[in-house]
PDB file of C-alpha atoms in Angstrom:
ATOM      1  CA  ASP A   1      -8.644   3.889 -22.579  1.00  0.00           C
ATOM      2  CA  SER A   2      -7.519   6.600 -20.182  1.00  0.00           C
ATOM      3  CA  GLY A   3      -7.419   4.246 -17.215  1.00  0.00           C
ATOM      4  CA  VAL A   4      -4.658   1.985 -15.999  1.00  0.00           C
ATOM      5  CA  THR A   5      -3.757  -0.668 -18.534  1.00  0.00           C
ATOM      6  CA  GLN A   6      -1.886  -3.889 -17.985  1.00  0.00           C
ATOM      7  CA  THR A   7      -0.455  -6.381 -20.430  1.00  0.00           C
ATOM      8  CA  PRO A   8      -0.693  -9.235 -20.925  1.00  0.00           C
ATOM      9  CA  LYS A   9      -4.041 -10.298 -19.482  1.00  0.00           C
ATOM     10  CA  HIS A  10      -2.935 -13.867 -19.045  1.00  0.00           C
ATOM     11  CA  LEU A  11       0.456 -15.496 -18.929  1.00  0.00           C
ATOM     12  CA  ILE A  12       1.256 -19.171 -18.659  1.00  0.00           C
ATOM     13  CA  THR A  13       4.837 -20.214 -18.156  1.00  0.00           C
ATOM     14  CA  ALA A  14       7.000 -22.881 -16.574  1.00  0.00           C
ATOM     15  CA  THR A  15       8.959 -23.000 -13.355  1.00  0.00           C
ATOM     16  CA  GLY A  16      12.374 -21.412 -13.582  1.00  0.00           C
ATOM     17  CA  GLN A  17      11.353 -19.003 -16.306  1.00  0.00           C
ATOM     18  CA  ARG A  18      11.324 -15.214 -16.292  1.00  0.00           C
ATOM     19  CA  VAL A  19       8.430 -12.962 -17.275  1.00  0.00           C
ATOM     20  CA  THR A  20       7.771  -9.254 -17.564  1.00  0.00           C
ATOM     21  CA  LEU A  21       4.464  -7.632 -16.732  1.00  0.00           C
ATOM     22  CA  ARG A  22       3.737  -4.188 -18.040  1.00  0.00           C
ATOM     23  CA  CYS A  23       1.623  -1.352 -16.673  1.00  0.00           C
ATOM     24  CA  SER A  24       0.670   2.030 -18.073  1.00  0.00           C
ATOM     25  CA  PRO A  25      -0.703   4.464 -15.487  1.00  0.00           C
ATOM     26  CA  ARG A  26      -3.554   6.905 -15.956  1.00  0.00           C
ATOM     27  CA  SER A  27      -2.608  10.058 -17.761  1.00  0.00           C
ATOM     28  CA  GLY A  28      -1.169  12.523 -15.244  1.00  0.00           C
ATOM     29  CA  ASP A  29      -0.487   9.963 -12.517  1.00  0.00           C
ATOM     30  CA  LEU A  30       3.089   9.881 -11.292  1.00  0.00           C
ATOM     31  CA  SER A  31       2.923   6.914  -8.943  1.00  0.00           C
ATOM     32  CA  VAL A  32       2.691   3.273  -9.907  1.00  0.00           C
ATOM     33  CA  TYR A  33       2.060   0.433  -7.466  1.00  0.00           C
ATOM     34  CA  TRP A  34       2.336  -3.315  -7.885  1.00  0.00           C
ATOM     35  CA  TYR A  35       0.290  -5.840  -5.932  1.00  0.00           C
ATOM     36  CA  GLN A  36       0.138  -9.614  -5.858  1.00  0.00           C
ATOM     37  CA  GLN A  37      -3.151 -11.326  -5.126  1.00  0.00           C
ATOM     38  CA  SER A  38      -3.054 -15.021  -4.405  1.00  0.00           C
ATOM     39  CA  LEU A  39      -5.739 -17.202  -2.856  1.00  0.00           C
ATOM     40  CA  ASP A  40      -3.933 -17.781   0.412  1.00  0.00           C
ATOM     41  CA  GLN A  41      -2.239 -14.395   0.831  1.00  0.00           C
ATOM     42  CA  GLY A  42      -4.837 -11.897  -0.259  1.00  0.00           C
ATOM     43  CA  LEU A  43      -3.746  -8.601  -1.790  1.00  0.00           C
ATOM     44  CA  GLN A  44      -0.087  -7.956  -0.998  1.00  0.00           C
ATOM     45  CA  PHE A  45       1.645  -4.663  -1.687  1.00  0.00           C
ATOM     46  CA  LEU A  46       4.892  -5.223  -3.555  1.00  0.00           C
ATOM     47  CA  ILE A  47       6.406  -1.901  -4.514  1.00  0.00           C
ATOM     48  CA  GLN A  48       5.686   1.721  -5.416  1.00  0.00           C
ATOM     49  CA  TYR A  49       7.440   4.042  -7.836  1.00  0.00           C
ATOM     50  CA  TYR A  50       6.987   7.779  -8.041  1.00  0.00           C
ATOM     51  CA  ASN A  51       8.175   9.632 -11.112  1.00  0.00           C
ATOM     52  CA  GLY A  52      10.775   7.023 -11.882  1.00  0.00           C
ATOM     53  CA  GLU A  53      12.098   6.463  -8.382  1.00  0.00           C
ATOM     54  CA  GLU A  54      11.361   3.686  -5.940  1.00  0.00           C
ATOM     55  CA  ARG A  55       9.397   5.137  -3.033  1.00  0.00           C
ATOM     56  CA  ALA A  56       8.000   2.250  -1.021  1.00  0.00           C
ATOM     57  CA  LYS A  57       8.719  -1.400  -0.734  1.00  0.00           C
ATOM     58  CA  GLY A  58       6.469  -4.137   0.567  1.00  0.00           C
ATOM     59  CA  ASN A  59       6.721  -7.897   0.490  1.00  0.00           C
ATOM     60  CA  ILE A  60       8.596  -8.120  -2.772  1.00  0.00           C
ATOM     61  CA  LEU A  61      10.831 -11.130  -3.216  1.00  0.00           C
ATOM     62  CA  GLU A  62      14.438 -10.710  -4.336  1.00  0.00           C
ATOM     63  CA  ARG A  63      13.562 -12.684  -7.480  1.00  0.00           C
ATOM     64  CA  PHE A  64      11.185  -9.880  -8.405  1.00  0.00           C
ATOM     65  CA  SER A  65      12.196  -6.447  -9.587  1.00  0.00           C
ATOM     66  CA  ALA A  66      10.424  -3.456 -11.009  1.00  0.00           C
ATOM     67  CA  GLN A  67      11.170  -0.165 -12.655  1.00  0.00           C
ATOM     68  CA  GLN A  68       9.361   2.908 -13.866  1.00  0.00           C
ATOM     69  CA  PHE A  69      10.470   4.435 -17.111  1.00  0.00           C
ATOM     70  CA  PRO A  70      10.669   8.129 -18.126  1.00  0.00           C
ATOM     71  CA  ASP A  71       7.286   7.847 -19.852  1.00  0.00           C
ATOM     72  CA  LEU A  72       5.981   6.612 -16.469  1.00  0.00           C
ATOM     73  CA  HIS A  73       5.007   3.152 -17.555  1.00  0.00           C
ATOM     74  CA  SER A  74       6.265   0.401 -15.299  1.00  0.00           C
ATOM     75  CA  GLU A  75       7.417  -3.165 -15.633  1.00  0.00           C
ATOM     76  CA  LEU A  76       7.479  -5.913 -13.047  1.00  0.00           C
ATOM     77  CA  ASN A  77      10.052  -8.615 -13.721  1.00  0.00           C
ATOM     78  CA  LEU A  78       9.588 -11.999 -12.121  1.00  0.00           C
ATOM     79  CA  SER A  79      12.444 -14.483 -12.421  1.00  0.00           C
ATOM     80  CA  SER A  80      13.221 -18.058 -11.380  1.00  0.00           C
ATOM     81  CA  LEU A  81       9.494 -18.570 -11.221  1.00  0.00           C
ATOM     82  CA  GLU A  82       8.020 -21.029  -8.765  1.00  0.00           C
ATOM     83  CA  LEU A  83       4.593 -22.633  -8.602  1.00  0.00           C
ATOM     84  CA  GLY A  84       3.738 -20.369  -5.696  1.00  0.00           C
ATOM     85  CA  ASP A  85       4.188 -17.275  -7.847  1.00  0.00           C
ATOM     86  CA  SER A  86       0.962 -18.099  -9.650  1.00  0.00           C
ATOM     87  CA  ALA A  87      -1.316 -15.204  -8.826  1.00  0.00           C
ATOM     88  CA  LEU A  88      -3.120 -12.161 -10.112  1.00  0.00           C
ATOM     89  CA  TYR A  89      -0.770  -9.190 -10.355  1.00  0.00           C
ATOM     90  CA  PHE A  90      -2.359  -5.773 -10.156  1.00  0.00           C
ATOM     91  CA  CYS A  91      -0.947  -2.443 -11.042  1.00  0.00           C
ATOM     92  CA  ALA A  92      -2.395   0.779  -9.678  1.00  0.00           C
ATOM     93  CA  SER A  93      -1.563   4.417 -10.168  1.00  0.00           C
ATOM     94  CA  SER A  94      -2.160   7.648  -8.321  1.00  0.00           C
ATOM     95  CA  VAL A  95      -1.466  11.300  -8.816  1.00  0.00           C
ATOM     96  CA  GLY A  96       0.844  11.632  -5.855  1.00  0.00           C
ATOM     97  CA  GLY A  97       2.085   9.502  -3.000  1.00  0.00           C
ATOM     98  CA  ILE A  98       0.988   6.375  -1.250  1.00  0.00           C
ATOM     99  CA  GLY A  99      -1.892   7.998   0.600  1.00  0.00           C
ATOM    100  CA  ASP A 100      -3.642   9.146  -2.568  1.00  0.00           C
ATOM    101  CA  GLU A 101      -6.554   7.357  -4.183  1.00  0.00           C
ATOM    102  CA  GLN A 102      -5.219   4.462  -6.190  1.00  0.00           C
ATOM    103  CA  PHE A 103      -6.721   3.514  -9.531  1.00  0.00           C
ATOM    104  CA  PHE A 104      -6.357  -0.136 -10.360  1.00  0.00           C
ATOM    105  CA  GLY A 105      -5.740  -1.939 -13.585  1.00  0.00           C
ATOM    106  CA  PRO A 106      -7.523  -5.122 -14.625  1.00  0.00           C
ATOM    107  CA  GLY A 107      -4.636  -7.340 -13.541  1.00  0.00           C
ATOM    108  CA  THR A 108      -2.422  -9.936 -15.178  1.00  0.00           C
ATOM    109  CA  ARG A 109      -3.104 -13.546 -14.296  1.00  0.00           C
ATOM    110  CA  LEU A 110       0.138 -15.489 -14.097  1.00  0.00           C
ATOM    111  CA  THR A 111       0.069 -19.263 -14.076  1.00  0.00           C
ATOM    112  CA  VAL A 112       3.304 -21.110 -13.408  1.00  0.00           C
ATOM    113  CA  LEU A 113       3.215 -24.776 -14.376  1.00  0.00           C
TER     114      LEU A 113
ATOM    115  CA  ALA B   1       2.535  -9.180  11.193  1.00  0.00           C
ATOM    116  CA  GLN B   2      -1.010  -8.841  10.063  1.00  0.00           C
ATOM    117  CA  ARG B   3      -1.794  -5.168   9.884  1.00  0.00           C
ATOM    118  CA  VAL B   4      -5.391  -5.217   8.734  1.00  0.00           C
ATOM    119  CA  THR B   5      -7.930  -7.790   9.817  1.00  0.00           C
ATOM    120  CA  GLN B   6     -11.307  -8.357   8.254  1.00  0.00           C
ATOM    121  CA  PRO B   7     -12.772 -11.190  10.301  1.00  0.00           C
ATOM    122  CA  GLU B   8     -15.648 -12.058   7.985  1.00  0.00           C
ATOM    123  CA  LYS B   9     -14.932 -13.672   4.633  1.00  0.00           C
ATOM    124  CA  LEU B  10     -18.599 -13.608   3.717  1.00  0.00           C
ATOM    125  CA  LEU B  11     -21.471 -11.503   4.958  1.00  0.00           C
ATOM    126  CA  SER B  12     -25.003 -12.141   3.756  1.00  0.00           C
ATOM    127  CA  VAL B  13     -27.847  -9.748   4.514  1.00  0.00           C
ATOM    128  CA  PHE B  14     -31.291  -9.103   3.119  1.00  0.00           C
ATOM    129  CA  LYS B  15     -32.092  -6.005   1.111  1.00  0.00           C
ATOM    130  CA  GLY B  16     -33.058  -3.166   3.418  1.00  0.00           C
ATOM    131  CA  ALA B  17     -31.201  -4.582   6.404  1.00  0.00           C
ATOM    132  CA  PRO B  18     -28.324  -2.735   8.052  1.00  0.00           C
ATOM    133  CA  VAL B  19     -24.853  -3.891   7.202  1.00  0.00           C
ATOM    134  CA  GLU B  20     -21.553  -3.562   9.016  1.00  0.00           C
ATOM    135  CA  LEU B  21     -18.282  -4.814   7.575  1.00  0.00           C
ATOM    136  CA  LYS B  22     -15.642  -5.064  10.246  1.00  0.00           C
ATOM    137  CA  CYS B  23     -12.077  -3.878   9.944  1.00  0.00           C
ATOM    138  CA  ASN B  24      -9.452  -3.799  12.666  1.00  0.00           C
ATOM    139  CA  TYR B  25      -5.902  -2.604  12.239  1.00  0.00           C
ATOM    140  CA  SER B  26      -2.712  -2.894  14.223  1.00  0.00           C
ATOM    141  CA  TYR B  27      -0.655   0.268  14.217  1.00  0.00           C
ATOM    142  CA  SER B  28       0.198   2.465  17.149  1.00  0.00           C
ATOM    143  CA  GLY B  29       0.694   5.692  15.241  1.00  0.00           C
ATOM    144  CA  SER B  30      -1.627   7.786  13.122  1.00  0.00           C
ATOM    145  CA  PRO B  31      -3.144   5.649  10.407  1.00  0.00           C
ATOM    146  CA  GLU B  32      -4.740   6.540   7.138  1.00  0.00           C
ATOM    147  CA  LEU B  33      -7.552   4.121   6.393  1.00  0.00           C
ATOM    148  CA  PHE B  34      -9.489   3.303   3.275  1.00  0.00           C
ATOM    149  CA  TRP B  35     -12.255   1.094   2.024  1.00  0.00           C
ATOM    150  CA  TYR B  36     -11.872  -0.256  -1.502  1.00  0.00           C
ATOM    151  CA  VAL B  37     -14.605  -2.155  -3.326  1.00  0.00           C
ATOM    152  CA  GLN B  38     -14.651  -4.522  -6.254  1.00  0.00           C
ATOM    153  CA  TYR B  39     -17.983  -5.088  -7.957  1.00  0.00           C
ATOM    154  CA  SER B  40     -18.452  -8.109 -10.172  1.00  0.00           C
ATOM    155  CA  ARG B  41     -16.383  -7.807 -13.368  1.00  0.00           C
ATOM    156  CA  GLN B  42     -15.122  -4.370 -12.388  1.00  0.00           C
ATOM    157  CA  ARG B  43     -11.830  -3.083 -11.133  1.00  0.00           C
ATOM    158  CA  LEU B  44     -10.929  -2.474  -7.552  1.00  0.00           C
ATOM    159  CA  GLN B  45     -11.846   1.120  -6.709  1.00  0.00           C
ATOM    160  CA  LEU B  46     -11.801   3.450  -3.759  1.00  0.00           C
ATOM    161  CA  LEU B  47     -15.067   3.643  -1.855  1.00  0.00           C
ATOM    162  CA  LEU B  48     -14.093   6.023   0.905  1.00  0.00           C
ATOM    163  CA  ARG B  49     -11.242   7.194   3.107  1.00  0.00           C
ATOM    164  CA  HIS B  50     -11.408   8.266   6.694  1.00  0.00           C
ATOM    165  CA  ILE B  51      -9.866  11.706   6.243  1.00  0.00           C
ATOM    166  CA  SER B  52     -12.591  12.826   3.867  1.00  0.00           C
ATOM    167  CA  ARG B  53     -15.341  11.917   6.354  1.00  0.00           C
ATOM    168  CA  GLU B  54     -17.896  11.630   3.603  1.00  0.00           C
ATOM    169  CA  SER B  55     -20.677   9.189   2.878  1.00  0.00           C
ATOM    170  CA  ILE B  56     -20.384   7.365  -0.414  1.00  0.00           C
ATOM    171  CA  LYS B  57     -23.324   5.356  -1.785  1.00  0.00           C
ATOM    172  CA  GLY B  58     -24.812   5.530   1.700  1.00  0.00           C
ATOM    173  CA  PHE B  59     -21.737   3.968   3.324  1.00  0.00           C
ATOM    174  CA  THR B  60     -19.885   5.559   6.222  1.00  0.00           C
ATOM    175  CA  ALA B  61     -16.870   4.493   8.228  1.00  0.00           C
ATOM    176  CA  ASP B  62     -15.597   5.976  11.450  1.00  0.00           C
ATOM    177  CA  LEU B  63     -12.078   5.628  12.687  1.00  0.00           C
ATOM    178  CA  ASN B  64     -12.037   4.450  16.301  1.00  0.00           C
ATOM    179  CA  LYS B  65      -8.490   4.791  17.525  1.00  0.00           C
ATOM    180  CA  GLY B  66      -9.303   3.305  20.916  1.00  0.00           C
ATOM    181  CA  GLU B  67     -10.576   0.106  19.380  1.00  0.00           C
ATOM    182  CA  THR B  68      -8.272   0.385  16.332  1.00  0.00           C
ATOM    183  CA  SER B  69     -11.242  -0.174  14.084  1.00  0.00           C
ATOM    184  CA  PHE B  70     -12.625   1.284  10.883  1.00  0.00           C
ATOM    185  CA  HIS B  71     -15.890  -0.538  10.346  1.00  0.00           C
ATOM    186  CA  LEU B  72     -17.931   0.158   7.213  1.00  0.00           C
ATOM    187  CA  LYS B  73     -21.644   0.708   7.756  1.00  0.00           C
ATOM    188  CA  LYS B  74     -24.784   1.243   5.759  1.00  0.00           C
ATOM    189  CA  PRO B  75     -28.232   1.504   7.331  1.00  0.00           C
ATOM    190  CA  PHE B  76     -30.169  -0.073   4.450  1.00  0.00           C
ATOM    191  CA  ALA B  77     -28.332  -2.463   2.149  1.00  0.00           C
ATOM    192  CA  GLN B  78     -29.181  -2.594  -1.554  1.00  0.00           C
ATOM    193  CA  GLU B  79     -28.675  -5.477  -3.947  1.00  0.00           C
ATOM    194  CA  GLU B  80     -26.199  -3.405  -5.927  1.00  0.00           C
ATOM    195  CA  ASP B  81     -23.983  -3.245  -2.833  1.00  0.00           C
ATOM    196  CA  SER B  82     -23.071  -6.886  -3.368  1.00  0.00           C
ATOM    197  CA  ALA B  83     -19.321  -6.850  -3.914  1.00  0.00           C
ATOM    198  CA  MET B  84     -15.955  -7.613  -2.390  1.00  0.00           C
ATOM    199  CA  TYR B  85     -14.876  -5.014   0.169  1.00  0.00           C
ATOM    200  CA  TYR B  86     -11.301  -4.450   1.259  1.00  0.00           C
ATOM    201  CA  CYS B  87     -10.090  -2.372   4.152  1.00  0.00           C
ATOM    202  CA  ALA B  88      -6.652  -0.823   3.657  1.00  0.00           C
ATOM    203  CA  LEU B  89      -4.101   0.922   5.843  1.00  0.00           C
ATOM    204  CA  ASN B  90      -1.366   3.416   5.122  1.00  0.00           C
ATOM    205  CA  PRO B  91       0.618   3.952   8.294  1.00  0.00           C
ATOM    206  CA  TYR B  92       1.881   7.519   8.357  1.00  0.00           C
ATOM    207  CA  ASN B  93       5.675   7.774   8.297  1.00  0.00           C
ATOM    208  CA  PHE B  94       5.960   4.282   6.873  1.00  0.00           C
ATOM    209  CA  ASN B  95       6.061   3.780   3.160  1.00  0.00           C
ATOM    210  CA  LYS B  96       3.846   0.731   3.201  1.00  0.00           C
ATOM    211  CA  PHE B  97       0.319  -0.120   2.226  1.00  0.00           C
ATOM    212  CA  TYR B  98      -1.671  -2.986   3.669  1.00  0.00           C
ATOM    213  CA  PHE B  99      -4.899  -4.545   2.491  1.00  0.00           C
ATOM    214  CA  GLY B 100      -7.134  -6.775   4.532  1.00  0.00           C
ATOM    215  CA  SER B 101      -8.161 -10.145   3.170  1.00  0.00           C
ATOM    216  CA  GLY B 102     -11.543  -8.813   2.082  1.00  0.00           C
ATOM    217  CA  THR B 103     -15.185  -9.456   2.902  1.00  0.00           C
ATOM    218  CA  LYS B 104     -17.641 -10.574   0.305  1.00  0.00           C
ATOM    219  CA  LEU B 105     -20.972  -8.864   0.859  1.00  0.00           C
ATOM    220  CA  ASN B 106     -24.002 -10.619  -0.550  1.00  0.00           C
ATOM    221  CA  VAL B 107     -27.256  -8.673  -0.396  1.00  0.00           C
ATOM    222  CA  LYS B 108     -30.202 -10.973  -0.954  1.00  0.00           C
ATOM    223  CA  PRO B 109     -33.494  -9.752  -2.445  1.00  0.00           C
TER     224      PRO B 109
END
């Protein structure tokens, strides 16, 4: 699959725990974006990385962190999880910066019990 | 502050009828605006962007800076247009990206 991939598809965990979501961008794309989609908040931009460096920051909580590795894959770490963190987390990638067409992954559904 | 507003959660039209999905934004500078679409069981994907000024699948959208709007229009809706549509904003000189809450378009036969 040459598109954006995300693992795992589903994740169920308990409050207070920590999880890591993984994203592999399309081949050739240098930017990776993370979004959170919850029922009451819609699609919220969290953070963008470009070629390993943080480029843009949205409504990302301090309990959340992300990084982009030299092979350009990215991980989103969510810690001290709360019930309200239950959501669909999307990753997207683009060739260049934030104004470029973004290609979305299938998402990871996180359920915090 | 809400940057992108899509006032309609659901829009139902009959096949062949014109459709307009509303999008208003709040930003005083030069915006870059997009429409993304998510068809059933598919990924979110770009439909069109204002700087390219092209028509995709019969859809057009014109940026109206006076009214701060970027409404999506199609003169004759097709059943395959049924999907979730999101308006999105990238304010120039700000490293942010904002999506609206989305409008579900249902085209009835």
